[in-house]
Coordinates of C-alpha atoms and ligand atoms in Angstrom, one line a residue:
M598 CA 17.5 -0.7 -19.0
V599 CA 18.8 0.9 -16.0
M600 CA 16.0 1.7 -13.3
R601 CA 16.4 4.5 -11.2
F602 CA 14.6 5.4 -7.9
Y603 CA 14.6 8.3 -5.4
N604 CA 15.9 7.0 -2.3
T605 CA 15.0 8.9 0.9
L606 CA 18.4 7.9 2.6
G607 CA 20.6 10.7 0.9
R608 CA 17.1 12.2 -0.8
K609 CA 18.7 11.7 -4.5
L610 CA 17.7 9.5 -7.5
E611 CA 20.1 6.7 -7.7
E612 CA 20.6 3.7 -10.1
F613 CA 19.3 0.6 -8.8
K614 CA 21.7 -2.4 -8.2
P615 CA 20.6 -5.3 -6.3
I616 CA 22.9 -6.8 -3.8
K617 CA 22.6 -10.3 -5.7
D618 CA 23.0 -10.3 -9.5
K619 CA 19.0 -10.4 -10.5
E620 CA 17.5 -10.8 -7.3
V621 CA 15.6 -8.5 -5.3
G622 CA 14.9 -8.4 -1.2
M623 CA 12.3 -6.1 -0.5
Y624 CA 10.3 -5.2 2.6
T625 CA 7.2 -3.4 3.3
C626 CA 5.9 -2.1 6.7
G627 CA 2.0 -4.1 6.7
P628 CA -0.7 -3.0 8.2
T629 CA -2.0 -2.9 12.1
V630 CA -4.6 -5.1 12.3
Y631 CA -7.1 -3.0 14.5
Y632 CA -9.3 -1.9 12.1
Y633 CA -10.1 -1.7 8.3
P634 CA -7.4 -0.1 6.0
H635 CA -8.5 3.3 4.8
I636 CA -7.8 4.4 1.3
G637 CA -5.1 6.5 2.4
N638 CA -3.2 3.4 4.0
L639 CA -3.9 1.5 0.6
R640 CA -1.9 3.7 -1.4
A641 CA 1.1 2.3 0.3
Y642 CA 0.4 -1.1 -0.6
V643 CA -0.7 -0.2 -4.3
F644 CA 2.9 1.8 -4.4
A645 CA 5.0 -1.3 -3.2
D646 CA 2.7 -4.1 -5.5
T647 CA 3.5 -1.6 -8.3
L648 CA 7.0 -1.2 -7.7
K649 CA 7.3 -4.9 -7.1
R650 CA 5.6 -5.8 -10.6
A651 CA 8.0 -3.0 -12.2
L652 CA 10.9 -4.8 -11.1
T653 CA 9.6 -8.0 -12.1
Y654 CA 8.9 -6.5 -15.7
N655 CA 12.8 -5.8 -15.8
G656 CA 13.6 -9.3 -15.4
F657 CA 14.5 -9.2 -11.4
K658 CA 13.4 -11.9 -9.0
V659 CA 11.9 -10.5 -6.3
K660 CA 11.2 -11.8 -2.9
H661 CA 8.6 -9.4 -1.4
V662 CA 7.9 -9.6 2.6
M663 CA 5.2 -7.9 4.2
N664 CA 4.5 -8.0 8.0
I665 CA 1.3 -8.0 9.7
T666 CA 1.4 -6.1 13.2
D667 CA -0.8 -7.6 15.3
V668 CA 0.6 -6.5 18.7
G669 CA 2.9 -3.5 20.1
H670 CA 1.8 -0.9 18.0
L671 CA 0.8 1.9 20.7
T672 CA -1.7 4.8 20.0
S673 CA 1.2 7.1 20.6
D674 CA 4.6 6.9 18.5
A675 CA 6.2 8.2 21.7
D676 CA 6.1 4.9 23.4
T677 CA 2.8 5.9 25.4
G678 CA -0.6 5.3 25.1
E679 CA -2.7 1.9 24.7
D680 CA -1.6 -0.9 22.4
K681 CA -3.8 -0.4 19.5
M682 CA -4.8 -3.9 19.8
E683 CA -5.7 -3.7 23.2
A684 CA -7.9 -0.7 22.5
A685 CA -9.9 -2.3 19.8
K686 CA -10.4 -5.2 22.0
K687 CA -12.4 -2.7 24.4
R688 CA -14.2 -1.2 21.6
E689 CA -15.3 -4.5 20.0
R690 CA -15.6 -6.8 22.9
K691 CA -13.5 -9.4 21.1
S692 CA -10.5 -10.9 22.4
A693 CA -7.2 -9.1 20.7
W694 CA -6.6 -12.5 18.8
E695 CA -10.0 -12.2 17.0
I696 CA -9.4 -8.6 16.3
A697 CA -6.1 -9.6 14.6
K698 CA -7.6 -12.4 12.6
F699 CA -10.6 -10.6 11.7
Y700 CA -8.9 -7.2 10.4
E701 CA -6.0 -9.3 9.0
N702 CA -8.6 -11.0 6.7
A703 CA -10.4 -7.8 5.7
F704 CA -6.9 -6.4 4.8
L705 CA -6.0 -9.5 2.6
E706 CA -9.4 -9.2 1.1
D707 CA -8.9 -5.4 -0.1
L708 CA -5.4 -6.6 -1.4
N709 CA -7.2 -9.0 -3.5
H710 CA -9.7 -6.3 -4.7
L711 CA -6.9 -4.2 -5.9
N712 CA -5.2 -6.8 -7.7
L713 CA -2.3 -6.8 -5.5
I714 CA 0.1 -9.7 -5.8
K715 CA 0.1 -11.5 -2.2
P716 CA 3.6 -10.9 -0.6
D717 CA 5.6 -13.9 -0.7
V718 CA 5.8 -13.9 3.2
L719 CA 3.2 -12.2 5.4
P720 CA 4.8 -12.7 8.9
R721 CA 2.8 -11.8 11.9
A722 CA 4.6 -10.0 14.9
T723 CA 3.0 -12.4 17.1
E724 CA 4.5 -15.5 15.5
H725 CA 7.9 -13.9 15.7
I726 CA 8.3 -13.2 19.4
R727 CA 11.6 -15.4 19.8
E728 CA 13.3 -13.4 17.0
Q729 CA 12.3 -9.9 18.7
I730 CA 13.3 -11.1 22.1
D731 CA 16.7 -12.5 20.6
L732 CA 17.2 -9.3 18.7
V733 CA 16.3 -7.2 21.8
K734 CA 19.3 -9.0 23.8
E735 CA 21.6 -8.6 21.2
I736 CA 21.2 -5.0 21.1
E737 CA 21.2 -5.1 24.9
K738 CA 24.5 -7.2 24.7
N739 CA 26.2 -4.6 22.2
G740 CA 25.6 -1.7 24.7
F741 CA 22.7 0.2 23.1
A742 CA 19.9 -0.5 25.2
Y743 CA 19.0 0.2 28.9
Q744 CA 15.8 -0.8 31.3
T745 CA 13.8 1.2 33.0
E746 CA 10.5 0.5 35.2
D747 CA 8.1 0.5 31.8
G748 CA 10.5 -1.6 29.7
I749 CA 13.6 -1.7 27.8
Y750 CA 14.7 1.3 26.0
F751 CA 17.0 2.0 22.8
D752 CA 19.8 4.4 23.8
T753 CA 19.7 6.7 20.6
S754 CA 23.0 8.7 21.7
K755 CA 25.1 5.8 21.2
I756 CA 24.3 6.1 17.6
P757 CA 26.5 9.0 16.4
D758 CA 24.1 9.6 13.4
Y759 CA 20.9 9.0 14.4
G760 CA 18.0 10.4 12.0
K761 CA 20.1 10.4 8.9
L762 CA 17.3 9.1 7.0
A763 CA 14.7 11.7 8.3
L764 CA 17.7 14.4 8.3
L765 CA 16.5 14.9 11.9
K766 CA 18.0 17.6 14.0
I767 CA 18.3 16.0 17.3
E768 CA 18.7 19.2 19.0
D769 CA 15.2 20.4 17.3
L770 CA 13.6 17.4 19.0
K771 CA 15.0 17.9 22.3
A772 CA 13.5 21.2 22.2
G773 CA 10.1 20.1 20.9
A774 CA 7.4 19.9 23.5
R775 CA 5.5 17.4 21.3
I776 CA 7.8 14.6 22.5
E777 CA 6.0 13.3 25.5
M778 CA 9.1 11.8 27.9
V779 CA 8.3 8.2 29.3
E780 CA 9.7 8.4 32.9
G781 CA 13.2 6.9 33.1
K782 CA 14.0 7.6 29.3
R783 CA 17.1 8.9 28.8
N784 CA 17.0 11.0 25.6
P785 CA 13.6 12.1 23.9
T786 CA 14.5 10.0 21.0
D787 CA 15.1 6.8 23.0
F788 CA 12.4 4.3 22.2
A789 CA 11.1 1.0 23.7
L790 CA 12.3 -2.3 22.3
W791 CA 10.2 -4.3 24.7
K792 CA 7.7 -3.2 27.4
F793 CA 6.5 -4.6 30.5
S794 CA 3.0 -5.6 30.9
P795 CA 1.0 -3.0 33.1
K796 CA 1.1 -4.5 36.8
N797 CA -2.4 -4.4 37.4
E798 CA -3.9 -5.4 34.0
K799 CA -4.0 -8.7 31.9
R800 CA -3.2 -8.4 28.5
D801 CA -4.3 -10.7 25.9
M802 CA -1.1 -10.7 24.0
E803 CA 1.9 -11.0 26.5
W804 CA 5.1 -13.3 26.7
E805 CA 7.7 -13.9 29.2
F806 CA 11.1 -12.1 28.9
D807 CA 13.6 -13.1 31.4
L808 CA 16.2 -10.4 32.6
E809 CA 18.3 -9.6 35.4
K810 CA 17.0 -6.8 38.0
D811 CA 19.1 -5.8 40.7
G812 CA 21.7 -8.7 40.3
E813 CA 18.6 -11.2 40.5
K814 CA 17.3 -13.1 37.6
I815 CA 13.7 -12.6 37.1
K816 CA 11.0 -13.4 34.6
I817 CA 8.6 -10.5 33.6
M818 CA 5.4 -10.5 31.3
G819 CA 5.6 -8.0 28.4
F820 CA 5.4 -7.0 24.5
P821 CA 7.4 -6.3 21.7
G822 CA 7.9 -2.5 20.6
W823 CA 6.8 -2.0 17.1
H824 CA 10.0 -1.2 15.6
I825 CA 11.8 -4.4 16.7
E826 CA 9.0 -6.5 14.8
C827 CA 10.2 -5.1 11.5
S828 CA 13.9 -5.4 12.1
A829 CA 13.5 -9.1 13.6
M830 CA 11.4 -10.3 10.6
S831 CA 13.2 -8.6 7.7
M832 CA 16.2 -10.0 8.9
K833 CA 14.6 -13.3 9.4
Y834 CA 13.4 -13.4 5.8
L835 CA 15.8 -11.1 3.8
G836 CA 19.0 -11.2 5.9
K837 CA 20.6 -8.6 7.7
T838 CA 20.8 -6.0 4.8
F839 CA 18.3 -6.0 1.8
D840 CA 17.7 -4.3 -1.3
I841 CA 14.6 -2.0 -0.8
H842 CA 12.5 -1.1 2.0
T843 CA 9.3 0.5 1.6
G844 CA 6.5 2.4 3.5
G845 CA 4.5 5.7 3.9
V846 CA 6.3 9.2 4.3
D847 CA 4.9 9.0 8.1
H848 CA 7.4 6.1 8.8
I849 CA 10.5 8.5 8.2
P850 CA 11.0 10.3 11.2
I851 CA 10.3 7.5 14.0
H852 CA 9.8 3.9 12.7
H853 CA 12.3 3.8 10.0
T854 CA 14.5 5.8 11.9
N855 CA 14.5 3.3 14.6
E856 CA 14.7 0.4 12.5
I857 CA 17.8 1.4 10.9
A858 CA 18.9 2.3 14.5
Q859 CA 18.2 -1.4 15.5
S860 CA 20.2 -3.0 12.7
E861 CA 23.1 -0.7 13.3
A862 CA 23.5 -1.7 17.1
A863 CA 22.9 -5.7 16.1
K864 CA 24.6 -6.2 13.0
G865 CA 26.8 -2.9 12.6
V866 CA 24.8 -2.3 9.3
G867 CA 21.7 -0.5 8.2
P868 CA 18.8 -2.8 6.8
A869 CA 18.3 -1.8 3.5
H870 CA 20.0 0.1 0.3
F871 CA 17.1 1.8 -0.8
W872 CA 14.5 3.4 1.2
M873 CA 11.2 4.2 -0.9
H874 CA 8.3 6.2 0.5
N875 CA 4.8 7.3 -0.7
E876 CA 3.4 10.4 -0.3
F877 CA -0.3 10.6 1.7
L878 CA -3.5 10.6 0.1
I879 CA -5.0 13.6 1.5
M880 CA -8.7 14.6 2.0
K881 CA -10.1 18.1 1.8
D882 CA -9.5 18.6 5.5
G883 CA -6.2 17.2 5.6
K884 CA -4.6 13.5 6.4
M885 CA -7.3 10.7 6.7
S886 CA -6.8 9.8 10.2
K887 CA -8.5 6.8 11.9
S888 CA -8.2 8.7 15.4
K889 CA -10.6 11.3 13.9
G890 CA -12.7 8.7 12.9
E891 CA -13.3 9.9 9.7
I892 CA -12.2 7.4 7.4
V893 CA -12.9 6.0 3.7
T894 CA -12.7 2.4 3.2
L895 CA -12.3 0.5 0.1
Q896 CA -15.7 -1.1 0.6
D897 CA -17.3 2.2 1.2
L898 CA -16.2 3.1 -2.4
M899 CA -17.6 -0.4 -3.8
K900 CA -20.9 0.2 -1.9
K901 CA -20.8 3.5 -4.0
G902 CA -20.9 1.9 -7.0
Y903 CA -16.9 2.2 -7.8
D904 CA -14.9 -0.7 -9.2
P905 CA -11.4 -1.1 -7.2
M906 CA -9.6 -0.8 -10.3
D907 CA -11.1 3.0 -10.7
Y908 CA -9.5 3.8 -7.4
K909 CA -6.3 2.2 -8.5
Y910 CA -6.3 4.3 -11.6
L911 CA -6.5 7.4 -9.5
L912 CA -3.7 6.3 -7.7
L913 CA -1.5 5.4 -10.6
A914 CA -2.3 8.6 -12.7
S915 CA -0.6 10.7 -10.0
H916 CA 3.3 10.1 -8.8
Y917 CA 3.8 8.2 -5.6
R918 CA 5.7 11.1 -4.3
K919 CA 3.4 13.7 -4.7
Q920 CA 0.5 14.2 -2.3
L921 CA -2.7 13.4 -3.7
S922 CA -6.1 15.1 -3.0
F923 CA -8.9 12.6 -2.9
T924 CA -12.1 14.0 -4.0
F925 CA -15.3 12.1 -5.2
E926 CA -15.3 14.3 -8.6
A927 CA -11.6 13.1 -9.2
L928 CA -12.6 9.2 -8.1
D929 CA -15.8 10.1 -11.0
N930 CA -12.9 11.1 -13.4
A931 CA -11.0 7.9 -13.2
K932 CA -14.1 5.9 -13.1
N933 CA -14.6 7.4 -16.6
T934 CA -11.6 6.9 -17.6
M935 CA -11.7 3.6 -16.9
Q936 CA -14.9 2.7 -18.4
R937 CA -13.5 4.1 -21.5
L938 CA -10.5 1.8 -21.5
R939 CA -13.2 -1.1 -20.7
N940 CA -14.7 0.1 -24.1
I941 CA -11.7 0.3 -25.9
V942 CA -10.5 -3.3 -24.7
L943 CA -13.7 -4.6 -25.9
E944 CA -13.0 -3.3 -29.3
I945 CA -9.3 -4.4 -29.8
K946 CA -9.5 -7.6 -27.8
S947 CA -7.6 -10.5 -30.2
E948 CA -6.7 -14.0 -29.9
D949 CA -3.2 -13.0 -30.6
T950 CA -1.4 -11.4 -28.0
S951 CA 2.4 -11.9 -29.1
K952 CA 2.4 -8.7 -31.0
V953 CA 3.6 -6.6 -28.6
N954 CA 5.1 -3.2 -30.0
E955 CA 8.7 -2.6 -29.4
E956 CA 8.7 1.0 -29.6
Y957 CA 6.3 1.7 -27.1
K958 CA 7.5 -1.0 -24.9
K959 CA 10.5 0.7 -24.7
K960 CA 8.9 4.3 -24.0
F961 CA 6.6 2.2 -21.3
L962 CA 10.1 1.2 -20.0
E963 CA 11.8 4.3 -19.5
A964 CA 8.7 6.0 -17.9
I965 CA 8.3 3.5 -15.3
N966 CA 12.0 3.1 -14.8
D967 CA 12.4 6.5 -13.8
D968 CA 11.3 6.6 -10.5
L969 CA 8.1 4.5 -11.3
G970 CA 6.4 7.0 -13.2
T971 CA 3.2 5.7 -13.6
P972 CA 1.6 9.0 -14.7
E973 CA 4.0 8.8 -17.9
A974 CA 3.5 5.3 -18.4
L975 CA -0.4 5.8 -18.5
A976 CA 0.4 8.6 -21.0
V977 CA 2.1 6.4 -23.1
M978 CA -0.6 3.5 -22.9
W979 CA -3.2 6.2 -24.1
E980 CA -0.7 7.4 -26.9
M981 CA -0.3 3.7 -28.2
L982 CA -4.2 3.2 -27.9
R983 CA -4.8 6.0 -30.1
D984 CA -2.2 5.4 -32.7
S985 CA -3.7 4.6 -36.1
N986 CA -1.0 2.5 -37.3
L987 CA -0.9 -0.1 -34.9
T988 CA -3.2 -3.4 -35.4
N989 CA -5.9 -4.0 -33.0
E990 CA -3.7 -7.3 -32.3
E991 CA -0.6 -4.8 -31.7
K992 CA -2.5 -2.5 -29.5
Y993 CA -4.2 -5.5 -27.5
S994 CA -0.9 -7.1 -27.0
T995 CA 0.9 -4.3 -26.0
L996 CA -1.8 -2.9 -23.6
L997 CA -1.7 -6.7 -22.0
D998 CA 1.9 -6.5 -21.5
F999 CA 1.9 -2.7 -19.9
D1000 CA -0.9 -4.4 -17.6
K1001 CA 1.7 -6.7 -15.9
V1002 CA 2.9 -3.5 -14.2
L1003 CA -0.2 -1.5 -13.8
G1004 CA -2.3 -4.4 -12.6
L1005 CA -5.9 -2.9 -14.0
R1006 CA -7.1 -6.3 -14.7
L1007 CA -7.4 -5.3 -18.4
K1008 CA -7.3 -9.3 -19.7
E1009 CA -10.4 -10.1 -17.4
I1010 CA -12.7 -7.3 -19.3
K1011 CA -15.7 -8.9 -20.7
E1012 CA -18.7 -7.8 -22.6
E1013 CA -21.0 -7.3 -19.7
K1014 CA -24.4 -9.0 -20.0
V1015 CA -27.0 -6.7 -19.3
E1016 CA -30.3 -7.1 -18.2
V1017 CA -32.6 -4.5 -19.5
P1018 CA -35.9 -4.2 -18.2
D1019 CA -39.1 -4.3 -20.8
E1020 CA -40.1 -0.8 -20.2
V1021 CA -36.1 0.3 -20.9
M1022 CA -36.3 -1.9 -24.0
K1023 CA -39.3 -0.1 -25.5
L1024 CA -37.8 2.9 -25.1
V1025 CA -34.8 2.0 -27.0
N1026 CA -36.8 0.6 -29.9
E1027 CA -38.8 4.0 -30.0
R1028 CA -35.5 5.6 -30.2
E1029 CA -34.4 3.5 -32.9
D1030 CA -37.4 4.2 -34.8
A1031 CA -36.9 8.0 -34.2
R1032 CA -33.4 7.7 -35.7
A1033 CA -34.7 6.0 -38.6
N1034 CA -37.1 8.6 -39.2
K1035 CA -34.1 11.2 -38.6
D1036 CA -36.3 12.7 -35.8
W1037 CA -32.8 13.4 -34.0
A1038 CA -34.8 16.0 -31.5
K1039 CA -36.8 12.6 -30.3
A1040 CA -34.2 10.3 -30.2
D1041 CA -32.1 12.3 -27.7
E1042 CA -35.3 13.2 -25.7
L1043 CA -35.7 9.4 -25.3
R1044 CA -32.1 8.8 -24.8
G1045 CA -32.4 11.2 -21.8
K1046 CA -35.6 9.1 -20.6
I1047 CA -33.3 6.1 -20.8
K1048 CA -30.4 7.7 -18.7
E1049 CA -33.0 8.5 -16.1
F1050 CA -33.4 4.6 -16.0
G1051 CA -29.5 4.4 -15.2
Y1052 CA -29.1 3.0 -18.8
Q1053 CA -26.2 4.2 -21.3
L1054 CA -26.6 3.9 -25.0
N1055 CA -23.5 3.6 -27.3
D1056 CA -24.3 3.6 -31.3
T1057 CA -21.8 1.4 -32.6
A1058 CA -21.2 0.1 -36.2
D1059 CA -23.1 -3.0 -35.2
G1060 CA -26.3 -1.2 -34.0
V1061 CA -27.0 0.3 -30.3
K1062 CA -25.2 -1.3 -27.3
I1063 CA -27.0 -0.7 -24.1
S1064 CA -24.8 -0.5 -20.7
K1065 CA -25.4 0.0 -17.1
E1066 CA -24.4 3.3 -15.9
Ligands
ZN1464 ZN1 7.7 -1.4 9.8

């Protein structure tokens, strides 16, 4: 079946055809490991993982690369401000290396909690300095770079259609006051390929770069720009051109635009055929931002008693290209829906998982292959579960098959063993007596009391089931 994706490059839906027959190379811009990811950041990784799962479900063999930015990401996209790692170092009184390691682990834990398949390669920027220096030199040699007091900059005026991904109008950018000009920069859109270390500061992370200055060969300490790392590492692991590049929409105007410019300058071709971007998760008062210090992490949600799958369901219920407003009310709805789904799984759980219903599978495929339509795919799932013509074996088999894409851990759902305190058990028994005597008012009252203890009752054919709320 044909898969179609919305390509930001060209702004249209396109049929997906990989460069190599059944193999897909996919690159995702990974985290800057200077702090915990917030739940808005995590949307990008859930999106990339679902995309990879959908490709695999369609029979493609996916090689997924995601970088770890552990150096070079400045607090401002205009090549000014502090390196985020160095800023974190001052905040936490640890070395930049310790910070990177700590938050990389926190990030990987989040991936695990969200049941995201670990990328095949997770390269760290600091372990690919050689590749980045080589690429900077290649770009320089091809005439697309110049030196300033502060670093080596990319001359964007050398790329005639610079900004095509973002549909940037260079004139607007030049006029825009929001672009801070670094001294020596020739054009407002030029960006740092390599930055020299500040003269009076010893950085934790810096490397030697040899260059020619005033006809003399010198060595100078410095560190890579943020954009060059993604170009160098995607080229190393996926080749100069690969199939899909993903990231959040915020990467379009600068980071991804500059990745394209670097590839074109060094290799004469753009890095990816498909550019796919997920929209933001927004809070009541706008985009969630670390700089404002008001962030919600996955750990925060878990501490409040949410399962990571509740959050994942909330994300999947909305299309990746739509902005999603996060509220705890919406998350509660997702949690209730997941609980309903878990209860159904317990009802239909079967030994035989080979009875996948082909009709529903086709509908499901149509949904996800149409630009990763996860809300429609979930609707197909619920339609299938409600279909009284299907046996439990068919339902369970089909559901597990769908979960290869949804990744909601449906196979792992087990009857929860609930420890019920004696006082609650006494109320449950009293309620059973009331029901036997058809005293419904009293039974309801007792149900209310039990609820106050945080327990929920479910009257089934096999008797009453007690669960924790
Ligand atoms: Zn990137």
